[in-house]
Amino acid sequence: MLDRHRRIRPRHAHALRPSHADSHPRRSPMKKFFPLLLVVIGLALCGVVVMRRGRTPAPKVGTHIDDFTLTNRMGQPFSASQLKGKVWVASFFFASCPTTCTKQNQAVAALVEEFAPRGVKFVSITCDPENDTPEALQEYASKLQAKPDEWFFLTGDMTHIRQIGADAFHLFVGPRTHSNRLMLIDKWGNLRGRFDWQDPRELESLKKKIKKLLRETSPPDNSPSS
């Protein structure tokens, strides 16, 4: 009875079926991941471009700042050489920036309050000179209660400002684009450090460095001024 109901299969039935390998060709692992690899390489290249655009090699301690001239908020020429004999802190910003620049200048204002009475000067250079006219900077400085002989707000030609950023401070500066670094310059016009104001530890290091520079009576040994 069992034999009567048993299904009879062709001797080589399995050979008549199309194999899985024949109906669905296997993809090479390289072809499978090639599109993803292209995406990863593309993102990496973009990152390199951004880093090269936003960063330049840090200058050596003691690099001398070449003199430059811009226009202050009173519409008068202002030269870096006017700060000879003073410790000073420089930064870049633009007045219409509603977030980062506002916080940055609040941090600078705190430094002004602490160190201006000890003779330290502060220089803020706009990277939006088209809009930041002397009149606009005067209004902006007034909101910060910045005294004109302590905290200098400067404007000028964008090409010149870009050059100052690159040559004097080794920073990329573009229209409405700037670094979050505060640059510290000694009494002899030497760049002595760049500090990220957003990092509390670096801000504290800046304060300690300012105090050290105030005590100095001669330029560092490796500076052109020595």
Coordinates of N, CA and C in Angstrom, one line a residue:
M1 N 0.8 -1.2 0.0 CA 0.0 0.0 0.0 C 0.9 1.3 0.0
L2 N 1.9 1.2 0.8 CA 2.8 2.4 0.9 C 3.4 2.6 -0.5
D3 N 3.8 1.5 -1.2 CA 4.5 1.7 -2.5 C 3.5 2.2 -3.5
R4 N 2.2 1.9 -3.3 CA 1.2 2.3 -4.3 C 1.0 3.9 -4.2
H5 N 1.1 4.4 -3.0 CA 0.9 5.9 -2.9 C 2.2 6.7 -2.9
R6 N 3.3 6.0 -3.1 CA 4.6 6.7 -3.1 C 4.7 7.5 -4.4
R7 N 5.1 8.8 -4.3 CA 5.3 9.6 -5.5 C 6.6 9.1 -6.2
I8 N 6.4 9.0 -7.5 CA 7.6 8.6 -8.3 C 8.3 9.8 -8.8
R9 N 9.5 10.0 -8.5 CA 10.3 11.2 -8.9 C 11.2 10.8 -10.0
P10 N 11.4 11.7 -11.0 CA 12.4 11.4 -12.0 C 13.8 11.1 -11.4
R11 N 14.5 10.3 -12.0 CA 15.8 9.9 -11.5 C 16.7 11.1 -11.2
H12 N 16.7 12.0 -12.1 CA 17.6 13.2 -12.0 C 16.7 14.5 -11.9
A13 N 15.7 14.4 -11.1 CA 14.8 15.6 -11.0 C 15.6 16.8 -10.5
H14 N 16.5 16.6 -9.6 CA 17.2 17.8 -9.1 C 18.0 18.5 -10.2
A15 N 18.4 17.8 -11.3 CA 19.1 18.4 -12.4 C 18.3 19.2 -13.2
L16 N 16.9 19.0 -13.2 CA 16.0 19.8 -14.0 C 15.7 21.1 -13.4
R17 N 15.9 21.3 -12.1 CA 15.7 22.6 -11.5 C 16.8 23.6 -11.8
P18 N 16.4 24.8 -12.0 CA 17.4 25.9 -12.2 C 18.1 26.1 -10.9
S19 N 19.4 26.1 -10.9 CA 20.2 26.3 -9.7 C 20.0 27.8 -9.2
H20 N 20.1 28.0 -7.9 CA 20.0 29.3 -7.3 C 21.1 30.2 -7.8
A21 N 22.3 29.6 -8.0 CA 23.4 30.4 -8.5 C 23.2 30.9 -9.9
D22 N 22.5 30.0 -10.7 CA 22.3 30.4 -12.1 C 21.2 31.5 -12.2
S23 N 20.2 31.4 -11.4 CA 19.1 32.4 -11.5 C 19.4 33.7 -10.8
H24 N 20.3 33.7 -9.8 CA 20.7 35.0 -9.1 C 22.2 35.0 -9.1
P25 N 22.8 35.6 -10.0 CA 24.3 35.6 -10.0 C 24.8 36.4 -8.8
R26 N 25.8 35.8 -8.2 CA 26.4 36.3 -7.0 C 27.2 37.6 -7.3
R27 N 26.9 38.7 -6.5 CA 27.6 40.0 -6.7 C 28.9 39.9 -6.0
S28 N 29.9 40.5 -6.6 CA 31.2 40.6 -6.0 C 31.1 41.5 -4.8
P29 N 31.8 41.2 -3.6 CA 31.8 42.0 -2.4 C 32.3 43.4 -2.7
M30 N 33.2 43.5 -3.6 CA 33.8 44.8 -4.0 C 32.7 45.7 -4.7
K31 N 31.9 45.1 -5.6 CA 30.9 45.8 -6.3 C 29.8 46.3 -5.3
K32 N 29.5 45.4 -4.3 CA 28.5 45.7 -3.3 C 28.8 46.9 -2.5
F33 N 30.1 47.0 -2.1 CA 30.5 48.1 -1.2 C 31.1 49.3 -1.9
F34 N 31.3 49.2 -3.2 CA 31.9 50.3 -4.0 C 31.2 51.6 -3.9
P35 N 29.8 51.7 -4.0 CA 29.2 53.0 -3.8 C 29.4 53.6 -2.4
L36 N 29.4 52.7 -1.4 CA 29.6 53.2 0.0 C 31.0 53.8 0.1
L37 N 32.0 53.1 -0.5 CA 33.3 53.5 -0.5 C 33.5 54.9 -1.1
L38 N 32.8 55.1 -2.2 CA 32.9 56.4 -2.9 C 32.4 57.5 -2.0
V39 N 31.3 57.2 -1.3 CA 30.7 58.2 -0.3 C 31.7 58.6 0.8
V40 N 32.3 57.5 1.3 CA 33.3 57.7 2.4 C 34.5 58.6 2.0
I41 N 35.0 58.2 0.8 CA 36.1 59.0 0.2 C 35.7 60.4 0.0
G42 N 34.5 60.6 -0.5 CA 34.1 62.0 -0.8 C 34.0 62.8 0.4
L43 N 33.4 62.2 1.5 CA 33.3 63.0 2.8 C 34.7 63.3 3.4
A44 N 35.6 62.3 3.2 CA 36.9 62.6 3.7 C 37.6 63.7 3.0
L45 N 37.4 63.8 1.7 CA 38.0 64.9 0.9 C 37.4 66.2 1.3
C46 N 36.1 66.2 1.5 CA 35.4 67.5 2.0 C 36.0 67.9 3.3
G47 N 36.2 67.0 4.2 CA 36.8 67.3 5.5 C 38.2 67.9 5.4
V48 N 39.0 67.4 4.5 CA 40.3 67.9 4.3 C 40.3 69.4 3.7
V49 N 39.3 69.6 2.8 CA 39.2 71.0 2.2 C 38.8 71.9 3.3
V50 N 37.8 71.5 4.2 CA 37.3 72.4 5.2 C 38.5 72.7 6.2
M51 N 39.2 71.7 6.6 CA 40.3 71.9 7.5 C 41.4 72.8 7.0
R52 N 41.7 72.6 5.7 CA 42.7 73.5 5.1 C 42.2 74.9 5.0
R53 N 40.9 75.1 4.7 CA 40.4 76.4 4.6 C 40.3 77.1 6.0
G54 N 40.0 76.3 7.0 CA 39.7 77.0 8.3 C 40.9 77.0 9.2
R55 N 42.0 76.2 8.9 CA 43.1 76.2 9.7 C 44.4 76.5 9.0
T56 N 45.3 77.1 9.7 CA 46.6 77.3 9.1 C 47.6 76.9 10.2
P57 N 48.8 76.5 9.9 CA 49.8 76.1 10.9 C 49.9 77.2 12.0
A58 N 50.0 76.8 13.3 CA 50.2 77.7 14.4 C 51.5 78.4 14.3
P59 N 51.6 79.7 14.5 CA 52.9 80.4 14.4 C 53.8 80.0 15.6
K60 N 55.1 80.2 15.4 CA 56.0 79.9 16.5 C 55.8 81.1 17.5
V61 N 56.1 80.7 18.8 CA 56.0 81.7 19.8 C 57.1 82.8 19.6
G62 N 56.7 84.0 19.6 CA 57.7 85.1 19.4 C 57.6 85.6 18.0
T63 N 56.7 85.1 17.1 CA 56.6 85.6 15.7 C 56.2 87.1 15.8
H64 N 56.9 87.9 15.1 CA 56.7 89.4 15.2 C 55.5 89.7 14.3
I65 N 54.6 90.6 14.8 CA 53.5 91.1 14.0 C 53.9 92.3 13.2
D66 N 53.8 92.2 11.9 CA 54.1 93.4 11.1 C 53.0 94.4 11.3
D67 N 53.4 95.7 11.2 CA 52.5 96.8 11.4 C 51.4 96.8 10.3
F68 N 50.2 97.1 10.8 CA 49.1 97.2 9.8 C 48.2 98.4 10.2
T69 N 47.5 99.0 9.3 CA 46.7 100.2 9.6 C 45.3 99.9 9.1
L70 N 44.3 100.1 10.0 CA 42.9 100.0 9.6 C 42.2 101.3 10.1
T71 N 40.9 101.3 10.1 CA 40.1 102.5 10.6 C 39.3 102.2 11.8
N72 N 39.4 103.1 12.8 CA 38.7 102.8 14.1 C 37.2 103.3 14.0
R73 N 36.5 103.2 15.1 CA 35.1 103.5 15.1 C 34.8 105.0 15.0
M74 N 35.9 105.8 15.2 CA 35.7 107.2 15.0 C 36.1 107.7 13.6
G75 N 36.4 106.7 12.7 CA 36.7 107.0 11.4 C 38.2 107.5 11.2
Q76 N 39.0 107.2 12.2 CA 40.4 107.6 12.2 C 41.3 106.4 11.9
P77 N 42.5 106.7 11.3 CA 43.4 105.6 11.1 C 43.9 105.0 12.4
F78 N 44.1 103.7 12.4 CA 44.6 103.1 13.6 C 45.7 102.1 13.2
S79 N 46.9 102.2 13.8 CA 48.0 101.3 13.4 C 48.3 100.4 14.6
A80 N 48.8 99.2 14.3 CA 49.2 98.3 15.4 C 50.4 98.8 16.1
S81 N 51.2 99.6 15.5 CA 52.4 100.2 16.1 C 52.0 101.1 17.2
Q82 N 50.8 101.6 17.3 CA 50.3 102.5 18.4 C 50.3 101.7 19.7
L83 N 50.3 100.4 19.6 CA 50.2 99.6 20.8 C 51.6 99.1 21.3
K84 N 52.6 99.6 20.7 CA 54.0 99.3 21.2 C 54.1 99.6 22.6
G85 N 54.7 98.7 23.4 CA 54.8 98.9 24.8 C 53.6 98.4 25.6
K86 N 52.6 97.9 24.9 CA 51.4 97.4 25.6 C 51.2 95.9 25.3
V87 N 50.7 95.2 26.2 CA 50.2 93.8 26.0 C 48.8 94.0 25.4
W88 N 48.5 93.2 24.3 CA 47.1 93.4 23.7 C 46.6 92.1 23.2
V89 N 45.3 92.0 23.1 CA 44.5 90.8 22.6 C 43.7 91.2 21.4
A90 N 43.9 90.4 20.3 CA 43.2 90.7 19.1 C 42.2 89.6 18.8
S91 N 41.2 89.9 18.0 CA 40.2 89.0 17.6 C 39.5 89.4 16.4
F92 N 38.7 88.5 15.7 CA 37.9 88.9 14.5 C 36.5 88.6 14.8
F93 N 35.6 89.4 14.2 CA 34.2 89.2 14.5 C 33.4 90.0 13.4
F94 N 32.1 90.0 13.4 CA 31.3 90.9 12.6 C 30.0 91.3 13.4
A95 N 29.6 92.5 13.3 CA 28.6 93.0 14.2 C 27.2 92.4 14.1
S96 N 26.9 92.0 12.9 CA 25.5 91.4 12.6 C 25.4 89.9 13.0
C97 N 26.5 89.3 13.5 CA 26.5 87.9 13.9 C 25.7 87.8 15.2
P98 N 24.6 87.1 15.2 CA 23.7 87.1 16.4 C 24.1 86.1 17.5
T99 N 25.0 85.2 17.2 CA 25.2 84.1 18.2 C 26.7 84.1 18.6
T100 N 27.6 83.5 17.8 CA 28.9 83.2 18.2 C 29.7 84.5 18.6
C101 N 29.6 85.5 17.7 CA 30.3 86.8 17.9 C 29.8 87.5 19.2
T102 N 28.5 87.4 19.4 CA 28.0 88.0 20.6 C 28.6 87.4 21.9
K103 N 28.6 86.0 21.9 CA 29.2 85.3 23.0 C 30.7 85.6 23.1
Q104 N 31.4 85.6 22.0 CA 32.8 85.9 22.0 C 33.1 87.3 22.6
N105 N 32.4 88.3 22.2 CA 32.6 89.6 22.7 C 32.2 89.8 24.1
Q106 N 31.3 89.0 24.6 CA 31.0 89.0 26.0 C 32.2 88.4 26.8
A107 N 32.8 87.4 26.2 CA 34.0 86.9 26.9 C 35.1 87.9 26.8
V108 N 35.3 88.6 25.7 CA 36.3 89.7 25.6 C 36.0 90.8 26.6
A109 N 34.7 91.1 26.7 CA 34.3 92.2 27.7 C 34.7 91.9 29.1
A110 N 34.6 90.6 29.5 CA 35.0 90.2 30.8 C 36.5 90.3 31.0
L111 N 37.3 90.0 29.9 CA 38.7 90.2 29.9 C 39.1 91.7 30.0
V112 N 38.3 92.5 29.3 CA 38.5 94.0 29.4 C 38.3 94.5 30.8
E113 N 37.3 94.0 31.4 CA 37.0 94.5 32.8 C 38.1 94.1 33.8
E114 N 38.7 92.9 33.5 CA 39.7 92.4 34.4 C 41.1 93.0 34.2
F115 N 41.4 93.2 32.9 CA 42.8 93.6 32.5 C 43.0 95.0 32.0
A116 N 42.0 95.6 31.5 CA 42.1 97.0 31.0 C 42.7 97.9 32.1
P117 N 42.3 97.8 33.4 CA 42.8 98.7 34.4 C 44.4 98.5 34.6
R118 N 44.9 97.3 34.1 CA 46.3 97.1 34.2 C 47.1 97.4 32.9
G119 N 46.3 98.1 32.0 CA 47.0 98.6 30.8 C 46.9 97.7 29.6
V120 N 46.2 96.5 29.7 CA 46.1 95.7 28.5 C 45.0 96.3 27.5
K121 N 45.3 96.2 26.2 CA 44.5 96.7 25.2 C 43.8 95.6 24.4
F122 N 42.7 95.9 23.8 CA 41.9 94.9 23.1 C 41.6 95.4 21.7
V123 N 41.8 94.6 20.7 CA 41.5 94.9 19.3 C 40.6 93.9 18.6
S124 N 39.4 94.4 18.2 CA 38.5 93.6 17.5 C 38.3 94.0 16.0
I125 N 38.6 93.2 15.1 CA 38.6 93.5 13.7 C 37.5 92.9 13.0
T126 N 36.6 93.7 12.3 CA 35.5 93.1 11.6 C 35.9 92.3 10.4
C127 N 35.1 91.3 10.0 CA 35.3 90.6 8.8 C 34.1 90.8 7.9
D128 N 33.4 91.9 8.2 CA 32.2 92.3 7.3 C 32.3 93.8 7.2
P129 N 33.4 94.3 6.6 CA 33.6 95.7 6.5 C 32.5 96.4 5.6
E130 N 31.9 95.7 4.7 CA 30.9 96.3 3.9 C 29.7 96.9 4.7
N131 N 29.4 96.2 5.8 CA 28.3 96.6 6.7 C 28.8 97.3 8.0
D132 N 30.0 96.8 8.4 CA 30.5 97.4 9.7 C 31.3 98.6 9.4
T133 N 30.6 99.7 9.1 CA 31.2 101.0 8.9 C 31.7 101.5 10.3
P134 N 32.4 102.6 10.3 CA 32.8 103.2 11.6 C 31.6 103.5 12.5
E135 N 30.5 104.0 11.8 CA 29.3 104.4 12.6 C 28.6 103.1 13.1
A136 N 28.6 102.0 12.4 CA 28.0 100.8 12.9 C 28.8 100.2 14.0
L137 N 30.2 100.3 13.9 CA 31.0 99.8 15.0 C 30.9 100.7 16.3
Q138 N 30.7 102.0 16.1 CA 30.5 102.9 17.2 C 29.2 102.5 18.0
E139 N 28.2 102.2 17.2 CA 26.9 101.7 17.9 C 27.1 100.4 18.6
Y140 N 27.8 99.5 17.9 CA 28.0 98.2 18.5 C 28.9 98.3 19.8
A141 N 29.9 99.1 19.7 CA 30.8 99.2 20.9 C 30.1 99.9 22.1
S142 N 29.2 100.8 21.7 CA 28.4 101.5 22.8 C 27.6 100.5 23.6
K143 N 27.0 99.5 22.9 CA 26.2 98.5 23.5 C 27.0 97.6 24.5
L144 N 28.3 97.5 24.2 CA 29.2 96.7 25.1 C 29.9 97.6 26.1
Q145 N 29.5 98.9 26.1 CA 30.1 99.9 27.0 C 31.7 99.9 26.9
A146 N 32.1 99.7 25.7 CA 33.6 99.7 25.4 C 34.2 101.0 25.3
K147 N 35.2 101.3 26.1 CA 35.8 102.6 26.1 C 36.8 102.7 24.9
P148 N 36.8 103.8 24.1 CA 37.6 103.8 22.9 C 39.1 103.8 23.1
D149 N 39.6 104.0 24.3 CA 41.0 103.9 24.5 C 41.4 102.6 25.1
E150 N 40.5 101.7 25.3 CA 40.8 100.4 25.9 C 40.5 99.2 24.9
W151 N 39.4 99.4 24.2 CA 38.9 98.3 23.2 C 38.7 99.0 21.9
F152 N 39.5 98.6 20.9 CA 39.5 99.2 19.6 C 38.7 98.3 18.6
F153 N 37.7 98.9 18.0 CA 37.0 98.2 17.0 C 37.4 98.8 15.6
L154 N 37.9 97.9 14.7 CA 38.5 98.3 13.5 C 37.8 97.7 12.2
T155 N 37.8 98.5 11.2 CA 37.3 98.1 9.9 C 38.2 98.6 8.8
G156 N 38.0 98.2 7.6 CA 38.8 98.5 6.5 C 38.5 97.7 5.2
D157 N 39.4 97.6 4.3 CA 39.2 96.8 3.1 C 39.3 95.4 3.4
M158 N 38.4 94.6 2.8 CA 38.3 93.1 3.1 C 39.6 92.4 2.7
T159 N 40.1 92.8 1.6 CA 41.4 92.2 1.1 C 42.5 92.4 2.1
H160 N 42.6 93.6 2.6 CA 43.6 93.9 3.6 C 43.4 93.1 4.9
I161 N 42.1 93.1 5.3 CA 41.8 92.3 6.6 C 42.1 90.9 6.4
R162 N 41.8 90.3 5.3 CA 42.1 88.9 5.0 C 43.6 88.7 5.1
Q163 N 44.4 89.6 4.6 CA 45.9 89.5 4.6 C 46.4 89.6 6.0
I164 N 45.8 90.5 6.8 CA 46.2 90.6 8.2 C 46.0 89.3 9.0
G165 N 44.8 88.7 8.7 CA 44.5 87.4 9.4 C 45.6 86.4 9.0
A166 N 45.9 86.3 7.7 CA 46.8 85.3 7.3 C 48.3 85.6 7.7
D167 N 48.7 86.8 7.4 CA 50.1 87.1 7.6 C 50.5 87.4 9.1
A168 N 49.6 88.1 9.8 CA 49.9 88.5 11.2 C 49.6 87.4 12.2
F169 N 48.4 86.8 12.0 CA 47.9 85.9 13.0 C 47.8 84.5 12.5
H170 N 48.1 84.2 11.3 CA 48.1 82.8 10.7 C 46.7 82.2 10.9
L171 N 45.7 83.0 10.5 CA 44.3 82.5 10.6 C 43.6 82.8 9.2
F172 N 42.7 81.9 8.9 CA 41.8 82.2 7.7 C 40.8 83.1 8.1
V173 N 40.6 84.2 7.4 CA 39.6 85.2 7.6 C 38.9 85.5 6.3
G174 N 37.6 85.4 6.2 CA 36.9 85.7 5.0 C 35.7 86.5 5.3
P175 N 34.9 86.9 4.3 CA 33.7 87.7 4.5 C 32.8 87.0 5.4
R176 N 32.5 87.6 6.6 CA 31.6 87.0 7.6 C 32.1 85.6 8.1
T177 N 33.4 85.4 8.0 CA 34.0 84.1 8.4 C 35.2 84.3 9.2
H178 N 35.3 83.8 10.4 CA 36.5 84.1 11.2 C 36.7 83.0 12.2
S179 N 37.8 83.0 12.9 CA 38.2 82.0 13.8 C 37.7 82.4 15.2
N180 N 37.6 81.4 16.1 CA 37.2 81.7 17.5 C 38.4 81.9 18.4
R181 N 39.6 82.2 17.8 CA 40.8 82.4 18.6 C 41.0 83.8 19.0
L182 N 41.5 83.9 20.2 CA 42.0 85.2 20.7 C 43.5 85.2 20.7
M183 N 44.1 86.2 20.0 CA 45.5 86.3 19.8 C 46.1 87.2 20.9
L184 N 47.2 86.7 21.5 CA 47.9 87.5 22.5 C 49.2 88.0 22.0
I185 N 49.4 89.3 22.1 CA 50.6 90.0 21.6 C 51.3 90.7 22.8
D186 N 52.6 90.6 22.8 CA 53.4 91.2 23.9 C 53.7 92.6 23.6
K187 N 54.5 93.2 24.6 CA 54.8 94.6 24.5 C 55.7 95.0 23.3
W188 N 56.3 94.0 22.7 CA 57.3 94.3 21.6 C 56.7 93.9 20.3
G189 N 55.4 93.6 20.3 CA 54.7 93.3 19.0 C 54.9 91.8 18.6
N190 N 55.1 90.9 19.5 CA 55.3 89.5 19.2 C 54.1 88.7 19.5
L191 N 53.7 87.9 18.6 CA 52.5 87.0 18.9 C 52.9 85.9 19.8
R192 N 52.3 85.8 21.0 CA 52.7 84.9 22.0 C 51.7 83.8 22.3
G193 N 50.6 83.7 21.5 CA 49.7 82.6 21.7 C 48.4 82.9 21.1
R194 N 47.7 81.8 20.8 CA 46.3 81.9 20.3 C 45.4 81.0 21.2
F195 N 44.3 81.5 21.6 CA 43.5 80.8 22.6 C 42.0 80.7 22.2
D196 N 41.5 79.5 22.3 CA 40.0 79.3 22.0 C 39.2 79.8 23.1
W197 N 38.4 80.9 22.9 CA 37.6 81.5 24.0 C 36.5 80.6 24.4
Q198 N 36.1 79.6 23.6 CA 35.0 78.7 23.9 C 35.5 77.6 24.9
D199 N 36.8 77.4 25.0 CA 37.3 76.4 25.9 C 37.7 77.0 27.3
P200 N 37.0 76.7 28.4 CA 37.3 77.4 29.6 C 38.8 77.2 30.1
R201 N 39.4 76.1 29.7 CA 40.8 75.9 30.1 C 41.7 76.8 29.3
E202 N 41.4 77.0 28.1 CA 42.3 77.9 27.3 C 42.1 79.3 27.7
L203 N 40.8 79.6 28.0 CA 40.6 81.0 28.5 C 41.3 81.3 29.8
E204 N 41.4 80.3 30.6 CA 42.1 80.5 31.9 C 43.6 80.6 31.6
S205 N 44.1 79.8 30.6 CA 45.5 79.9 30.2 C 45.8 81.2 29.6
L206 N 44.9 81.8 28.9 CA 45.1 83.2 28.4 C 45.3 84.2 29.5
K207 N 44.5 84.1 30.5 CA 44.6 85.0 31.6 C 45.9 84.9 32.3
K208 N 46.4 83.6 32.5 CA 47.7 83.4 33.2 C 48.8 84.0 32.3
K209 N 48.7 83.8 31.0 CA 49.7 84.3 30.1 C 49.7 85.8 30.1
I210 N 48.6 86.5 30.1 CA 48.5 87.9 30.1 C 49.3 88.4 31.4
K211 N 49.0 87.8 32.5 CA 49.7 88.2 33.7 C 51.2 88.1 33.6
K212 N 51.6 87.0 33.0 CA 53.1 86.7 32.8 C 53.7 87.8 31.9
L213 N 53.0 88.1 30.8 CA 53.5 89.1 29.8 C 53.6 90.5 30.5
L214 N 52.6 90.8 31.4 CA 52.7 92.1 32.0 C 53.9 92.3 32.9
R215 N 54.4 91.1 33.4 CA 55.6 91.2 34.3 C 56.9 91.2 33.5
E216 N 56.9 90.9 32.2 CA 58.1 90.9 31.4 C 58.7 92.3 31.2
T217 N 60.0 92.3 31.3 CA 60.7 93.6 31.1 C 61.6 93.5 29.8
S218 N 61.7 92.4 29.2 CA 62.5 92.2 27.9 C 61.8 91.2 27.0
P219 N 62.0 91.3 25.7 CA 61.3 90.4 24.8 C 61.9 89.0 24.9
P220 N 61.1 88.0 24.4 CA 61.6 86.6 24.5 C 62.9 86.5 23.6
D221 N 63.7 85.5 24.0 CA 65.0 85.4 23.4 C 64.9 85.1 21.9
N222 N 63.9 84.4 21.5 CA 63.8 84.0 20.1 C 63.0 85.0 19.2
S223 N 62.7 86.2 19.7 CA 61.9 87.1 19.0 C 62.8 88.1 18.2
P224 N 62.4 88.7 17.1 CA 63.1 89.7 16.4 C 63.4 90.9 17.2
S225 N 62.6 91.1 18.3 CA 62.8 92.3 19.1 C 63.9 92.2 20.1
S226 N 64.4 91.0 20.3 CA 65.4 90.8 21.4 C 66.8 91.2 20.9

